[in-house]
């Protein structure tokens, strides 16, 4: 391989990995205010928090669905030897322009579809209303659910386009640069980055728990010493 081609490929790889990290960790935070209420003789509420809306709620699911649907006619056409079957195989091969265009369109479609299945703005709005919470400047109830759905649609569109770019760029890179010495796929990168980030978050959670346990033990020892005195 040419040195310049190799350097350009490494830069693209680093950019794709960085894009995967940003896509997996990116979120839009909607500010939520909880009203104060009296329960018995105690005052509850009055806290400010936020609703984290993930940019890539669907994860790697849209890529898996899109590739599975597009590879189905390619696989079926492989059982026949006619000219039509060969044309279908050529059109639906992973390196063809038709496949790339359909691949991007289906990734965006499945991103919206999966997000609509797993995320319900009505449920979020109902739970907020029951607990006395509201988004600043938005009335509780249906206006809140409509606002959350509107914001979620915007960030899902951006996340779906970014996911499609990350999935397609490695394929285009290997095709234009004629790289055959190694494989670099967007789907594999997204899966590996997602697993690595999840592992990092679990390690951070365990370290935080141990830190709090140590603080509680030290406070317990001091309290026991005061009681003895």
mmCIF file of C-alpha atoms in Angstrom:
data_model
loop_
_atom_site.group_PDB
_atom_site.id
_atom_site.type_symbol
_atom_site.label_atom_id
_atom_site.label_comp_id
_atom_site.label_asym_id
_atom_site.label_seq_id
_atom_site.Cartn_x
_atom_site.Cartn_y
_atom_site.Cartn_z
ATOM 1 C CA UNK A 1 0.000 0.000 0.000
ATOM 2 C CA UNK A 2 1.028 3.554 -0.666
ATOM 3 C CA UNK A 3 2.083 5.477 2.449
ATOM 4 C CA UNK A 4 -0.281 8.363 1.719
ATOM 5 C CA UNK A 5 -3.200 5.987 1.192
ATOM 6 C CA UNK A 6 -2.383 4.234 4.456
ATOM 7 C CA UNK A 7 -2.201 7.543 6.366
ATOM 8 C CA UNK A 8 -5.498 8.709 4.866
ATOM 9 C CA UNK A 9 -7.111 5.392 5.790
ATOM 10 C CA UNK A 10 -5.869 5.720 9.395
ATOM 11 C CA UNK A 11 -7.278 9.266 9.621
ATOM 12 C CA UNK A 12 -10.664 8.056 8.347
ATOM 13 C CA UNK A 13 -10.625 5.164 10.820
ATOM 14 C CA UNK A 14 -9.922 7.478 13.756
ATOM 15 C CA UNK A 15 -12.682 9.836 12.572
ATOM 16 C CA UNK A 16 -15.171 6.940 12.298
ATOM 17 C CA UNK A 17 -14.312 5.674 15.802
ATOM 18 C CA UNK A 18 -14.629 9.202 17.220
ATOM 19 C CA UNK A 19 -17.968 9.591 15.453
ATOM 20 C CA UNK A 20 -19.162 6.302 16.975
ATOM 21 C CA UNK A 21 -18.232 7.512 20.481
ATOM 22 C CA UNK A 22 -20.010 10.851 19.980
ATOM 23 C CA UNK A 23 -23.059 9.102 18.532
ATOM 24 C CA UNK A 24 -23.290 6.594 21.386
ATOM 25 C CA UNK A 25 -22.781 9.179 24.140
ATOM 26 C CA UNK A 26 -24.687 12.100 22.603
ATOM 27 C CA UNK A 27 -27.942 13.158 24.240
ATOM 28 C CA UNK A 28 -30.302 16.106 24.443
ATOM 29 C CA UNK A 29 -31.241 17.085 27.999
ATOM 30 C CA UNK A 30 -34.699 18.564 28.498
ATOM 31 C CA UNK A 31 -34.889 20.573 31.755
ATOM 32 C CA UNK A 32 -37.676 19.416 34.106
ATOM 33 C CA UNK A 33 -38.905 21.245 37.207
ATOM 34 C CA UNK A 34 -40.871 19.477 39.962
ATOM 35 C CA UNK A 35 -43.370 21.552 41.919
ATOM 36 C CA UNK A 36 -43.298 21.642 45.703
ATOM 37 C CA UNK A 37 -46.017 19.738 47.558
ATOM 38 C CA UNK A 38 -46.913 19.042 51.163
ATOM 39 C CA UNK A 39 -47.207 15.422 52.322
ATOM 40 C CA UNK A 40 -48.159 15.449 55.991
ATOM 41 C CA UNK A 41 -45.812 17.852 57.706
ATOM 42 C CA UNK A 42 -43.006 17.531 55.152
ATOM 43 C CA UNK A 43 -42.306 19.427 51.964
ATOM 44 C CA UNK A 44 -41.412 17.383 48.872
ATOM 45 C CA UNK A 45 -40.398 18.383 45.353
ATOM 46 C CA UNK A 46 -39.001 21.663 44.163
ATOM 47 C CA UNK A 47 -36.103 19.935 42.406
ATOM 48 C CA UNK A 48 -34.672 20.580 38.951
ATOM 49 C CA UNK A 49 -33.604 17.638 36.792
ATOM 50 C CA UNK A 50 -33.590 16.703 33.103
ATOM 51 C CA UNK A 51 -34.828 14.060 30.671
ATOM 52 C CA UNK A 52 -31.920 12.563 28.691
ATOM 53 C CA UNK A 53 -32.961 11.935 25.089
ATOM 54 C CA UNK A 54 -30.348 9.809 23.348
ATOM 55 C CA UNK A 55 -29.283 10.791 19.855
ATOM 56 C CA UNK A 56 -28.940 7.130 18.861
ATOM 57 C CA UNK A 57 -31.710 5.375 20.755
ATOM 58 C CA UNK A 58 -31.816 2.429 18.334
ATOM 59 C CA UNK A 59 -28.098 1.589 18.622
ATOM 60 C CA UNK A 60 -26.890 -0.837 15.973
ATOM 61 C CA UNK A 61 -30.354 -2.335 15.336
ATOM 62 C CA UNK A 62 -31.115 -0.236 12.178
ATOM 63 C CA UNK A 63 -27.878 -1.353 10.524
ATOM 64 C CA UNK A 64 -28.614 -5.019 11.258
ATOM 65 C CA UNK A 65 -32.187 -4.761 9.956
ATOM 66 C CA UNK A 66 -31.158 -2.832 6.825
ATOM 67 C CA UNK A 67 -28.344 -5.216 5.901
ATOM 68 C CA UNK A 68 -30.560 -8.263 6.527
ATOM 69 C CA UNK A 69 -33.362 -6.939 4.296
ATOM 70 C CA UNK A 70 -31.009 -5.933 1.470
ATOM 71 C CA UNK A 71 -29.027 -9.187 1.517
ATOM 72 C CA UNK A 72 -32.215 -11.257 1.220
ATOM 73 C CA UNK A 73 -32.776 -10.659 -2.565
ATOM 74 C CA UNK A 74 -29.032 -11.044 -3.149
ATOM 75 C CA UNK A 75 -29.099 -14.462 -1.477
ATOM 76 C CA UNK A 76 -32.266 -15.585 -3.287
ATOM 77 C CA UNK A 77 -30.862 -14.529 -6.662
ATOM 78 C CA UNK A 78 -27.797 -16.671 -5.987
ATOM 79 C CA UNK A 79 -29.887 -19.823 -6.362
ATOM 80 C CA UNK A 80 -30.651 -19.027 -10.020
ATOM 81 C CA UNK A 81 -28.417 -18.699 -13.069
ATOM 82 C CA UNK A 82 -30.532 -16.500 -15.309
ATOM 83 C CA UNK A 83 -29.560 -13.056 -16.553
ATOM 84 C CA UNK A 84 -32.190 -11.470 -14.318
ATOM 85 C CA UNK A 85 -30.724 -13.191 -11.253
ATOM 86 C CA UNK A 86 -27.232 -11.971 -12.121
ATOM 87 C CA UNK A 87 -28.573 -8.418 -12.595
ATOM 88 C CA UNK A 88 -30.244 -8.552 -9.178
ATOM 89 C CA UNK A 89 -27.054 -9.849 -7.569
ATOM 90 C CA UNK A 90 -25.023 -7.095 -9.200
ATOM 91 C CA UNK A 91 -27.510 -4.408 -8.104
ATOM 92 C CA UNK A 92 -27.686 -5.654 -4.495
ATOM 93 C CA UNK A 93 -23.992 -6.333 -3.995
ATOM 94 C CA UNK A 94 -22.608 -4.342 -1.013
ATOM 95 C CA UNK A 95 -20.328 -2.254 -3.238
ATOM 96 C CA UNK A 96 -22.974 -1.145 -5.777
ATOM 97 C CA UNK A 97 -24.441 2.405 -5.738
ATOM 98 C CA UNK A 98 -28.008 1.015 -5.602
ATOM 99 C CA UNK A 99 -27.187 -0.959 -2.452
ATOM 100 C CA UNK A 100 -25.527 2.036 -0.770
ATOM 101 C CA UNK A 101 -28.483 4.357 -1.488
ATOM 102 C CA UNK A 102 -31.038 1.809 -0.258
ATOM 103 C CA UNK A 103 -28.818 1.000 2.709
ATOM 104 C CA UNK A 104 -28.741 4.635 3.850
ATOM 105 C CA UNK A 105 -32.505 5.054 3.328
ATOM 106 C CA UNK A 106 -33.338 1.891 5.284
ATOM 107 C CA UNK A 107 -30.999 2.793 8.158
ATOM 108 C CA UNK A 108 -32.816 6.112 8.543
ATOM 109 C CA UNK A 109 -36.219 4.395 8.303
ATOM 110 C CA UNK A 110 -35.417 1.702 10.869
ATOM 111 C CA UNK A 111 -33.910 4.303 13.218
ATOM 112 C CA UNK A 112 -37.243 6.131 13.336
ATOM 113 C CA UNK A 113 -39.197 2.870 13.489
ATOM 114 C CA UNK A 114 -37.235 1.372 16.386
ATOM 115 C CA UNK A 115 -37.202 4.671 18.306
ATOM 116 C CA UNK A 116 -40.986 4.938 17.950
ATOM 117 C CA UNK A 117 -41.348 1.386 19.313
ATOM 118 C CA UNK A 118 -39.104 1.717 22.386
ATOM 119 C CA UNK A 119 -39.704 5.377 23.304
ATOM 120 C CA UNK A 120 -43.199 6.642 24.179
ATOM 121 C CA UNK A 121 -43.488 10.417 24.795
ATOM 122 C CA UNK A 122 -47.016 9.933 26.152
ATOM 123 C CA UNK A 123 -45.751 7.677 28.956
ATOM 124 C CA UNK A 124 -42.995 10.149 29.866
ATOM 125 C CA UNK A 125 -45.492 13.027 29.931
ATOM 126 C CA UNK A 126 -47.970 11.039 32.049
ATOM 127 C CA UNK A 127 -45.332 10.070 34.614
ATOM 128 C CA UNK A 128 -44.118 13.651 34.849
ATOM 129 C CA UNK A 129 -47.662 14.929 35.385
ATOM 130 C CA UNK A 130 -48.327 12.363 38.132
ATOM 131 C CA UNK A 131 -45.180 13.422 39.995
ATOM 132 C CA UNK A 132 -45.813 17.143 39.578
ATOM 133 C CA UNK A 133 -43.091 17.675 36.993
ATOM 134 C CA UNK A 134 -43.193 19.942 33.960
ATOM 135 C CA UNK A 135 -40.845 21.180 31.251
ATOM 136 C CA UNK A 136 -40.087 24.873 31.573
ATOM 137 C CA UNK A 137 -42.360 26.858 29.251
ATOM 138 C CA UNK A 138 -44.489 23.833 28.240
ATOM 139 C CA UNK A 139 -47.899 22.981 29.711
ATOM 140 C CA UNK A 140 -48.279 19.478 31.233
ATOM 141 C CA UNK A 141 -50.189 16.777 29.388
ATOM 142 C CA UNK A 142 -50.482 16.576 25.608
ATOM 143 C CA UNK A 143 -48.424 19.736 24.890
ATOM 144 C CA UNK A 144 -45.536 18.148 26.797
ATOM 145 C CA UNK A 145 -45.781 14.863 24.885
ATOM 146 C CA UNK A 146 -45.999 16.751 21.563
ATOM 147 C CA UNK A 147 -42.919 18.799 22.466
ATOM 148 C CA UNK A 148 -40.930 15.706 23.492
ATOM 149 C CA UNK A 149 -41.965 13.937 20.282
ATOM 150 C CA UNK A 150 -40.904 16.955 18.206
ATOM 151 C CA UNK A 151 -37.498 17.176 19.878
ATOM 152 C CA UNK A 152 -37.034 13.414 19.658
ATOM 153 C CA UNK A 153 -37.814 13.469 15.942
ATOM 154 C CA UNK A 154 -35.169 16.108 15.291
ATOM 155 C CA UNK A 155 -32.374 14.408 17.197
ATOM 156 C CA UNK A 156 -33.360 11.005 15.770
ATOM 157 C CA UNK A 157 -32.987 12.396 12.254
ATOM 158 C CA UNK A 158 -29.507 13.688 13.044
ATOM 159 C CA UNK A 159 -28.561 10.432 14.755
ATOM 160 C CA UNK A 160 -29.909 8.330 11.869
ATOM 161 C CA UNK A 161 -27.966 10.320 9.259
ATOM 162 C CA UNK A 162 -24.781 10.097 11.353
ATOM 163 C CA UNK A 163 -25.319 6.353 11.816
ATOM 164 C CA UNK A 164 -25.763 5.880 8.065
ATOM 165 C CA UNK A 165 -22.592 7.878 7.328
ATOM 166 C CA UNK A 166 -20.582 5.822 9.828
ATOM 167 C CA UNK A 167 -21.910 2.603 8.294
ATOM 168 C CA UNK A 168 -21.228 3.606 4.682
ATOM 169 C CA UNK A 169 -17.920 5.503 4.900
ATOM 170 C CA UNK A 170 -15.732 2.413 5.605
ATOM 171 C CA UNK A 171 -17.259 0.580 2.617
ATOM 172 C CA UNK A 172 -16.681 3.536 0.304
ATOM 173 C CA UNK A 173 -13.162 3.956 1.702
ATOM 174 C CA UNK A 174 -12.151 0.370 1.045
ATOM 175 C CA UNK A 175 -13.665 0.507 -2.448
ATOM 176 C CA UNK A 176 -12.070 3.773 -3.580
ATOM 177 C CA UNK A 177 -8.687 3.082 -2.006
ATOM 178 C CA UNK A 178 -8.689 -0.560 -3.123
ATOM 179 C CA UNK A 179 -7.823 -1.800 0.366
ATOM 180 C CA UNK A 180 -7.800 -5.587 0.478
ATOM 181 C CA UNK A 181 -5.242 -6.208 3.225
ATOM 182 C CA UNK A 182 -7.680 -5.740 6.108
ATOM 183 C CA UNK A 183 -11.401 -5.304 6.770
ATOM 184 C CA UNK A 184 -12.863 -2.198 8.367
ATOM 185 C CA UNK A 185 -16.647 -2.198 8.646
ATOM 186 C CA UNK A 186 -18.890 0.422 10.185
ATOM 187 C CA UNK A 187 -21.186 -2.140 11.823
ATOM 188 C CA UNK A 188 -18.304 -3.875 13.578
ATOM 189 C CA UNK A 189 -16.889 -0.549 14.773
ATOM 190 C CA UNK A 190 -20.240 0.551 16.230
ATOM 191 C CA UNK A 191 -20.651 -2.778 18.059
ATOM 192 C CA UNK A 192 -17.101 -2.729 19.448
ATOM 193 C CA UNK A 193 -17.361 0.927 20.535
ATOM 194 C CA UNK A 194 -20.752 0.300 22.159
ATOM 195 C CA UNK A 195 -19.458 -2.683 24.133
ATOM 196 C CA UNK A 196 -16.310 -0.789 25.174
ATOM 197 C CA UNK A 197 -18.306 2.235 26.384
ATOM 198 C CA UNK A 198 -20.721 0.007 28.294
ATOM 199 C CA UNK A 199 -17.777 -1.728 29.977
ATOM 200 C CA UNK A 200 -16.247 1.640 30.916
ATOM 201 C CA UNK A 201 -19.554 2.802 32.420
ATOM 202 C CA UNK A 202 -19.873 -0.399 34.462
ATOM 203 C CA UNK A 203 -16.309 -0.029 35.790
ATOM 204 C CA UNK A 204 -16.997 3.606 36.714
ATOM 205 C CA UNK A 205 -20.180 2.542 38.515
ATOM 206 C CA UNK A 206 -18.347 -0.119 40.507
ATOM 207 C CA UNK A 207 -15.563 2.319 41.472
ATOM 208 C CA UNK A 208 -18.156 4.893 42.537
ATOM 209 C CA UNK A 209 -19.942 2.319 44.691
ATOM 210 C CA UNK A 210 -16.682 1.320 46.370
ATOM 211 C CA UNK A 211 -15.903 5.001 46.979
ATOM 212 C CA UNK A 212 -19.256 5.547 48.692
ATOM 213 C CA UNK A 213 -18.878 2.338 50.709
ATOM 214 C CA UNK A 214 -15.505 3.552 51.975
ATOM 215 C CA UNK A 215 -17.002 6.907 52.986
ATOM 216 C CA UNK A 216 -19.860 5.196 54.828
ATOM 217 C CA UNK A 217 -17.460 2.890 56.661
ATOM 218 C CA UNK A 218 -15.289 5.826 57.751
ATOM 219 C CA UNK A 219 -18.339 7.739 58.937
ATOM 220 C CA UNK A 220 -19.567 4.634 60.774
ATOM 221 C CA UNK A 221 -16.222 4.273 62.542
ATOM 222 C CA UNK A 222 -16.227 7.913 63.610
ATOM 223 C CA UNK A 223 -19.803 7.626 64.867
ATOM 224 C CA UNK A 224 -18.908 4.504 66.843
ATOM 225 C CA UNK A 225 -15.942 6.313 68.422
ATOM 226 C CA UNK A 226 -18.139 9.257 69.419
ATOM 227 C CA UNK A 227 -20.649 6.890 70.998
ATOM 228 C CA UNK A 228 -17.882 5.238 73.055
ATOM 229 C CA UNK A 229 -16.708 8.643 74.257
#
